Each structure stands twice: as C-alpha cells, then as structure tokens.
C-alpha cells in the first residue's frame, strides 16, 4: 500500500471554526474519571492541606462521611474562591508555591463521591453534582469562622464496614512518609504505619529506603510523602520506598509518573544501579534479585561475563544453577512446572536439563526453544 498526498487547504475561501465543548459532560468526566477510589479523594485533601501551608491535618471517617480538616491559609476572599476553586485547569502561579498542585483539577475527585461542604474562614462552599449538576457550586458567608479548611464529604454511597476499615488503613499507609505536617486518621498518627526501613541512598531530589528482607513489597513510590504507585520488586530487584523530595511530573490522577519526567529517569537509573550492587558476588539471590538480573540479561543491557556464575536458572529439582552449567550441558533442554515430579526425576537422572516455567518467564521467553537460543 502506498501513501497518498493529502491536499492542504490554503485558499482564501476556506472557512475557519472554533472547537467547543459540552461543558456539563466534560465537567462530569473531569470529576468522575480522574481516579477510581475514595482513597485517592482523601489523598487529594491531604495534598491540598500541604499546599495551603498547613502543619496539621486530621481525617475523620465513618461509613457515611469523610472529613478532612487542616489549619492552612484557606480561602481569604471571593476572588480566591472564584479563581482557585471555581476555575478548572488554570496554571498555578509560581507565587502560590504549590508542592503538589499542577492542574487545578484534583478537587474533582472529592466531588465524585458525595456532597461536599467546604468551610474556610468565613466562607461555606457547597458542591453536589447529583443535585446541582457538575458545573455549579454555591458560596455563602457566615459569622461562624473556621481557621484553615474543613471539607466534609457526605457519601452518595455509604461504605460497608470492610470498605471503611480498608480506607482507614490505606490512608495511614499512603501518607505515612509526609514530613511537612502531622497527619492523624481518626485520632491516630499515620507515622505508626511507616515500615521498618533503612536509608540506602539519597540525592537532592529523592531518597530511597530498603525495607526488611522477607517483605516482598516492591518499590513503593511517594511524592513528598504521599503515595503514587508501586513497582514490582522484580523490576529493580529491590523492596523499599522511593520518596521524591521535589515534585515529579505525574498524570492528572497523580497515580502514575510520566516516563518523560527527568527526576523519574534519574531515580530509575539510581534504582537499577543499586539493585545490581554486589549481586554478582553473591552465592544466593532473592527471587526479586534473580528476576531483575535475568530480565536485564534478556534485554542485553548486562554482560553475561559478569553474571555467568550466578544461580539464575531454576531447574526441575527446585534448585537454581548458573548459566555456565546450562551452557556446558550436553543434555537436551526441557521445561516443566516447578511442582511437576516428572521434571524433578528427569533432571536428577540426567535424562534432560530441565528448567522451570518460572525461568522462562524470568528471561522473558515464551517457550524453551526461545530460551535456548
């Protein structure tokens, strides 16, 4: 098939039109489709509190409501409410000194889950997308002032007890690395949820802690103490916590980092380097370490010369042997499930060099022929 040239419209008779949007439907998408959980809405409230200069944030939860209170600056006047609360997608001015705010859309995550009542200084703001629609909010002044901001979310769908318990636990776990303010969930400090961890390395932009052996948590990534996402331990050969001290580039929902982010690229390089530190000299590897090295060998980003003696190949007997032993064998290479006794017998009796399906997966191979090649 050949490509054809498309005529470019250049004549003076061509008409020009502006795009337009269905505001109500677009607002509903902005509110409802940023992230898919009440937890993320709660994290948004925590980040807003930090951006408001608060040094304290208290979260109260029940099956019917979530309340987020902070002692930050709050809204000082109607203009701030109009420009900061009522306008979507505006770029934050440098003078605002936001640690998290980028898109001026995140508050929509809270609107999605229930009627919102925001009390800040002398103002009361109401958002109720079920009753008022997605493009309207109400503001009222009152003599009953409150310092900072208190957000009450009256849930459209009440939580079950299990869902409430999980929300409480996750809010603690996913804010426990915040250092800029104290945070409590139902009166309990979130600091108690920090795992036992050891400082591994630190740069001006991020810090990495390794967690205790035996806890296969992968690498949990935090933005200035607030959880973003988790990466499998096999990607870097590590278990630990990566906390960005400076804001990385994230997506709208703040639950992933952009591949183009320079800070994330630098962090990945550091994690890969640390994950391979001293591995070549080990006689035994953890499962994440083994999978990490195998994947990198398969991608040709490591030289086999440095890793040929490592126990990387899991065989039918349940043990792991070196690449050198695999290459030296004169036996046919076969594959089996780890729990298959036939594979164990064949390998022990030297009928075949039997590798496990897990080994094929570690080396990113679909079958034994690809693995041998």
GROMACS .gro file of N, CA and C in nm, residues 80-181:
model
  306
   80UNK      N    1  -1.036   3.463   4.543
   80UNK     CA    2  -0.962   3.338   4.552
   80UNK      C    3  -1.053   3.219   4.527
   81UNK      N    4  -1.174   3.225   4.581
   81UNK     CA    5  -1.269   3.114   4.557
   81UNK      C    6  -1.299   3.103   4.408
   82UNK      N    7  -1.322   3.215   4.345
   82UNK     CA    8  -1.356   3.214   4.202
   82UNK      C    9  -1.238   3.166   4.118
   83UNK      N   10  -1.118   3.217   4.149
   83UNK     CA   11  -1.002   3.186   4.066
   83UNK      C   12  -0.942   3.049   4.098
   84UNK      N   13  -0.946   3.009   4.225
   84UNK     CA   14  -0.879   2.885   4.264
   84UNK      C   15  -0.973   2.767   4.278
   85UNK      N   16  -1.097   2.792   4.320
   85UNK     CA   17  -1.193   2.684   4.339
   85UNK      C   18  -1.284   2.670   4.217
   86UNK      N   19  -1.326   2.782   4.162
   86UNK     CA   20  -1.424   2.779   4.054
   86UNK      C   21  -1.365   2.757   3.917
   87UNK      N   22  -1.236   2.785   3.899
   87UNK     CA   23  -1.174   2.771   3.768
   87UNK      C   24  -1.099   2.639   3.759
   88UNK      N   25  -1.122   2.567   3.651
   88UNK     CA   26  -1.058   2.438   3.631
   88UNK      C   27  -0.946   2.449   3.528
   89UNK      N   28  -0.836   2.381   3.554
   89UNK     CA   29  -0.731   2.368   3.454
   89UNK      C   30  -0.637   2.487   3.443
   90UNK      N   31  -0.651   2.588   3.528
   90UNK     CA   32  -0.562   2.703   3.521
   90UNK      C   33  -0.425   2.668   3.578
   91UNK      N   34  -0.321   2.726   3.520
   91UNK     CA   35  -0.185   2.701   3.568
   91UNK      C   36  -0.163   2.774   3.700
   92UNK      N   37  -0.103   2.706   3.796
   92UNK     CA   38  -0.072   2.769   3.924
   92UNK      C   39   0.042   2.869   3.906
   93UNK      N   40   0.025   2.986   3.963
   93UNK     CA   41   0.130   3.087   3.958
   93UNK      C   42   0.244   3.046   4.051
   94UNK      N   43   0.367   3.083   4.014
   94UNK     CA   44   0.483   3.049   4.096
   94UNK      C   45   0.470   3.105   4.237
   95UNK      N   46   0.402   3.220   4.248
   95UNK     CA   47   0.388   3.284   4.379
   95UNK      C   48   0.304   3.201   4.475
   96UNK      N   49   0.225   3.107   4.422
   96UNK     CA   50   0.141   3.022   4.509
   96UNK      C   51   0.224   2.916   4.582
   97UNK      N   52   0.343   2.886   4.531
   97UNK     CA   53   0.436   2.793   4.596
   97UNK      C   54   0.370   2.659   4.629
   98UNK      N   55   0.314   2.597   4.526
   98UNK     CA   56   0.247   2.469   4.545
   98UNK      C   57   0.346   2.353   4.542
   99UNK      N   58   0.337   2.264   4.639
   99UNK     CA   59   0.417   2.143   4.638
   99UNK      C   60   0.357   2.036   4.548
  100UNK      N   61   0.225   2.035   4.535
  100UNK     CA   62   0.157   1.931   4.460
  100UNK      C   63   0.076   1.986   4.342
  101UNK      N   64   0.008   2.099   4.361
  101UNK     CA   65  -0.086   2.148   4.262
  101UNK      C   66  -0.021   2.170   4.127
  102UNK      N   67  -0.081   2.113   4.022
  102UNK     CA   68  -0.033   2.132   3.886
  102UNK      C   69  -0.147   2.164   3.790
  103UNK      N   70  -0.259   2.095   3.805
  103UNK     CA   71  -0.364   2.100   3.703
  103UNK      C   72  -0.488   2.175   3.748
  104UNK      N   73  -0.501   2.205   3.876
  104UNK     CA   74  -0.621   2.265   3.934
  104UNK      C   75  -0.746   2.184   3.896
  105UNK      N   76  -0.735   2.054   3.909
  105UNK     CA   77  -0.846   1.963   3.880
  105UNK      C   78  -0.870   1.861   3.991
  106UNK      N   79  -0.772   1.842   4.078
  106UNK     CA   80  -0.774   1.730   4.171
  106UNK      C   81  -0.892   1.728   4.265
  107UNK      N   82  -0.945   1.846   4.303
  107UNK     CA   83  -1.058   1.850   4.397
  107UNK      C   84  -1.180   1.777   4.343
  108UNK      N   85  -1.185   1.760   4.209
  108UNK     CA   86  -1.296   1.687   4.149
  108UNK      C   87  -1.308   1.545   4.201
  109UNK      N   88  -1.196   1.487   4.244
  109UNK     CA   89  -1.201   1.351   4.297
  109UNK      C   90  -1.286   1.344   4.423
  110UNK      N   91  -1.287   1.453   4.500
  110UNK     CA   92  -1.371   1.456   4.620
  110UNK      C   93  -1.517   1.478   4.584
  111UNK      N   94  -1.542   1.557   4.479
  111UNK     CA   95  -1.679   1.584   4.437
  111UNK      C   96  -1.748   1.457   4.388
  112UNK      N   97  -1.670   1.362   4.336
  112UNK     CA   98  -1.728   1.244   4.273
  112UNK      C   99  -1.798   1.153   4.373
  113UNK      N  100  -1.759   1.159   4.501
  113UNK     CA  101  -1.805   1.058   4.596
  113UNK      C  102  -1.914   1.104   4.692
  114UNK      N  103  -1.946   1.231   4.688
  114UNK     CA  104  -2.053   1.275   4.777
  114UNK      C  105  -2.071   1.426   4.774
  115UNK      N  106  -2.177   1.471   4.841
  115UNK     CA  107  -2.200   1.615   4.857
  115UNK      C  108  -2.085   1.673   4.940
  116UNK      N  109  -2.021   1.778   4.885
  116UNK     CA  110  -1.908   1.842   4.952
  116UNK      C  111  -1.951   1.972   5.018
  117UNK      N  112  -1.912   1.990   5.143
  117UNK     CA  113  -1.927   2.118   5.212
  117UNK      C  114  -1.787   2.160   5.259
  118UNK      N  115  -1.737   2.268   5.201
  118UNK     CA  116  -1.606   2.321   5.237
  118UNK      C  117  -1.627   2.445   5.324
  119UNK      N  118  -1.575   2.443   5.445
  119UNK     CA  119  -1.580   2.559   5.533
  119UNK      C  120  -1.438   2.612   5.547
  120UNK      N  121  -1.420   2.740   5.514
  120UNK     CA  122  -1.287   2.800   5.518
  120UNK      C  123  -1.299   2.947   5.559
  121UNK      N  124  -1.237   2.981   5.672
  121UNK     CA  125  -1.250   3.117   5.727
  121UNK      C  126  -1.398   3.152   5.738
  122UNK      N  127  -1.444   3.259   5.671
  122UNK     CA  128  -1.585   3.296   5.684
  122UNK      C  129  -1.674   3.237   5.575
  123UNK      N  130  -1.619   3.151   5.490
  123UNK     CA  131  -1.693   3.102   5.373
  123UNK      C  132  -1.739   2.957   5.390
  124UNK      N  133  -1.859   2.929   5.336
  124UNK     CA  134  -1.910   2.794   5.323
  124UNK      C  135  -1.936   2.770   5.175
  125UNK      N  136  -1.878   2.664   5.119
  125UNK     CA  137  -1.892   2.632   4.977
  125UNK      C  138  -1.956   2.494   4.965
  126UNK      N  139  -2.056   2.483   4.880
  126UNK     CA  140  -2.125   2.355   4.861
  126UNK      C  141  -2.113   2.310   4.716
  127UNK      N  142  -2.081   2.183   4.700
  127UNK     CA  143  -2.081   2.118   4.569
  127UNK      C  144  -2.160   1.989   4.582
  128UNK      N  145  -2.258   1.971   4.496
  128UNK     CA  146  -2.340   1.850   4.499
  128UNK      C  147  -2.376   1.815   4.355
  129UNK      N  148  -2.294   1.732   4.292
  129UNK     CA  149  -2.312   1.706   4.149
  129UNK      C  150  -2.440   1.630   4.121
  130UNK      N  151  -2.493   1.557   4.218
  130UNK     CA  152  -2.619   1.485   4.197
  130UNK      C  153  -2.738   1.579   4.198
  131UNK      N  154  -2.729   1.688   4.277
  131UNK     CA  155  -2.843   1.779   4.290
  131UNK      C  156  -2.823   1.908   4.212
  132UNK      N  157  -2.702   1.964   4.213
  132UNK     CA  158  -2.677   2.092   4.146
  132UNK      C  159  -2.615   2.076   4.008
  133UNK      N  160  -2.574   1.954   3.974
  133UNK     CA  161  -2.504   1.934   3.848
  133UNK      C  162  -2.353   1.951   3.866
  134UNK      N  163  -2.279   1.925   3.759
  134UNK     CA  164  -2.133   1.922   3.768
  134UNK      C  165  -2.069   2.058   3.744
  135UNK      N  166  -2.143   2.157   3.702
  135UNK     CA  167  -2.081   2.284   3.666
  135UNK      C  168  -2.121   2.399   3.758
  136UNK      N  169  -2.182   2.368   3.873
  136UNK     CA  170  -2.225   2.476   3.963
  136UNK      C  171  -2.179   2.447   4.107
  137UNK      N  172  -2.155   2.555   4.181
  137UNK     CA  173  -2.127   2.545   4.324
  137UNK      C  174  -2.188   2.667   4.392
  138UNK      N  175  -2.209   2.657   4.522
  138UNK     CA  176  -2.270   2.765   4.599
  138UNK      C  177  -2.172   2.817   4.705
  139UNK      N  178  -2.177   2.948   4.729
  139UNK     CA  179  -2.091   3.011   4.828
  139UNK      C  180  -2.175   3.097   4.920
  140UNK      N  181  -2.148   3.088   5.048
  140UNK     CA  182  -2.219   3.170   5.146
  140UNK      C  183  -2.120   3.215   5.253
  141UNK      N  184  -2.136   3.339   5.299
  141UNK     CA  185  -2.055   3.389   5.410
  141UNK      C  186  -2.130   3.368   5.541
  142UNK      N  187  -2.052   3.342   5.645
  142UNK     CA  188  -2.111   3.317   5.776
  142UNK      C  189  -2.026   3.382   5.884
  143UNK      N  190  -2.085   3.410   5.998
  143UNK     CA  191  -2.010   3.466   6.108
  143UNK      C  192  -1.934   3.359   6.186
  144UNK      N  193  -1.967   3.236   6.162
  144UNK     CA  194  -1.901   3.124   6.230
  144UNK      C  195  -1.774   3.089   6.153
  145UNK      N  196  -1.664   3.151   6.188
  145UNK     CA  197  -1.539   3.134   6.116
  145UNK      C  198  -1.467   3.006   6.158
  146UNK      N  199  -1.390   2.953   6.065
  146UNK     CA  200  -1.308   2.837   6.094
  146UNK      C  201  -1.170   2.861   6.033
  147UNK      N  202  -1.066   2.839   6.111
  147UNK     CA  203  -0.931   2.859   6.060
  147UNK      C  204  -0.895   2.747   5.963
  148UNK      N  205  -0.834   2.783   5.852
  148UNK     CA  206  -0.792   2.684   5.755
  148UNK      C  207  -0.907   2.636   5.670
  149UNK      N  208  -0.921   2.505   5.661
  149UNK     CA  209  -1.026   2.448   5.575
  149UNK      C  210  -1.075   2.317   5.635
  150UNK      N  211  -1.207   2.299   5.631
  150UNK     CA  212  -1.268   2.173   5.673
  150UNK      C  213  -1.358   2.126   5.560
  151UNK      N  214  -1.325   2.008   5.507
  151UNK     CA  215  -1.401   1.951   5.396
  151UNK      C  216  -1.482   1.832   5.449
  152UNK      N  217  -1.612   1.839   5.433
  152UNK     CA  218  -1.699   1.728   5.471
  152UNK      C  219  -1.758   1.667   5.344
  153UNK      N  220  -1.733   1.537   5.327
  153UNK     CA  221  -1.789   1.465   5.212
  153UNK      C  222  -1.899   1.372   5.264
  154UNK      N  223  -2.024   1.406   5.230
  154UNK     CA  224  -2.137   1.320   5.266
  154UNK      C  225  -2.154   1.219   5.152
  155UNK      N  226  -2.115   1.097   5.176
  155UNK     CA  227  -2.101   0.999   5.070
  155UNK      C  228  -2.234   0.966   5.002
  156UNK      N  229  -2.232   0.964   4.870
  156UNK     CA  230  -2.350   0.924   4.795
  156UNK      C  231  -2.380   0.776   4.819
  157UNK      N  232  -2.276   0.696   4.835
  157UNK     CA  233  -2.294   0.553   4.862
  157UNK      C  234  -2.218   0.520   4.989
  158UNK      N  235  -2.288   0.494   5.099
  158UNK     CA  236  -2.221   0.464   5.227
  158UNK      C  237  -2.127   0.344   5.215
  159UNK      N  238  -2.023   0.347   5.296
  159UNK     CA  239  -1.927   0.238   5.297
  159UNK      C  240  -1.976   0.122   5.382
  160UNK      N  241  -1.940   0.001   5.344
  160UNK     CA  242  -1.958  -0.113   5.432
  160UNK      C  243  -1.842  -0.114   5.531
  161UNK      N  244  -1.856  -0.191   5.637
  161UNK     CA  245  -1.753  -0.192   5.742
  161UNK      C  246  -1.617  -0.233   5.688
  162UNK      N  247  -1.614  -0.331   5.598
  162UNK     CA  248  -1.487  -0.374   5.541
  162UNK      C  249  -1.424  -0.261   5.460
  163UNK      N  250  -1.506  -0.194   5.379
  163UNK     CA  251  -1.455  -0.084   5.299
  163UNK      C  252  -1.403   0.030   5.384
  164UNK      N  253  -1.470   0.056   5.495
  164UNK     CA  254  -1.425   0.161   5.586
  164UNK      C  255  -1.291   0.122   5.649
  165UNK      N  256  -1.278  -0.001   5.694
  165UNK     CA  257  -1.152  -0.045   5.752
  165UNK      C  258  -1.037  -0.037   5.655
  166UNK      N  259  -1.063  -0.074   5.531
  166UNK     CA  260  -0.957  -0.067   5.429
  166UNK      C  261  -0.921   0.078   5.400
  167UNK      N  262  -1.019   0.167   5.395
  167UNK     CA  263  -0.993   0.308   5.370
  167UNK      C  264  -0.903   0.365   5.480
  168UNK      N  265  -0.936   0.334   5.605
  168UNK     CA  266  -0.857   0.385   5.718
  168UNK      C  267  -0.712   0.336   5.707
  169UNK      N  268  -0.696   0.208   5.683
  169UNK     CA  269  -0.561   0.151   5.673
  169UNK      C  270  -0.482   0.213   5.558
  170UNK      N  271  -0.545   0.226   5.442
  170UNK     CA  272  -0.475   0.278   5.325
  170UNK      C  273  -0.441   0.427   5.341
  171UNK      N  274  -0.530   0.503   5.403
  171UNK     CA  275  -0.500   0.645   5.427
  171UNK      C  276  -0.375   0.658   5.514
  172UNK      N  277  -0.363   0.573   5.615
  172UNK     CA  278  -0.245   0.578   5.701
  172UNK      C  279  -0.120   0.536   5.624
  173UNK      N  280  -0.131   0.423   5.552
  173UNK     CA  281  -0.015   0.370   5.481
  173UNK      C  282   0.035   0.466   5.373
  174UNK      N  283  -0.058   0.535   5.307
  174UNK     CA  284  -0.020   0.613   5.191
  174UNK      C  285   0.010   0.759   5.221
  175UNK      N  286   0.007   0.796   5.349
  175UNK     CA  287   0.050   0.931   5.389
  175UNK      C  288   0.158   0.926   5.497
  176UNK      N  289   0.204   0.807   5.530
  176UNK     CA  290   0.292   0.792   5.647
  176UNK      C  291   0.431   0.851   5.627
  177UNK      N  292   0.470   0.885   5.504
  177UNK     CA  293   0.601   0.942   5.480
  177UNK      C  294   0.598   1.094   5.467
  178UNK      N  295   0.483   1.155   5.492
  178UNK     CA  296   0.474   1.301   5.490
  178UNK      C  297   0.549   1.358   5.611
  179UNK      N  298   0.639   1.453   5.585
  179UNK     CA  299   0.716   1.517   5.693
  179UNK      C  300   0.679   1.664   5.714
  180UNK      N  301   0.605   1.722   5.620
  180UNK     CA  302   0.579   1.866   5.626
  180UNK      C  303   0.467   1.903   5.721
  181UNK      N  304   0.388   1.806   5.763
  181UNK     CA  305   0.283   1.834   5.861
  181UNK      C  306   0.247   1.705   5.932
   0.00000   0.00000   0.00000
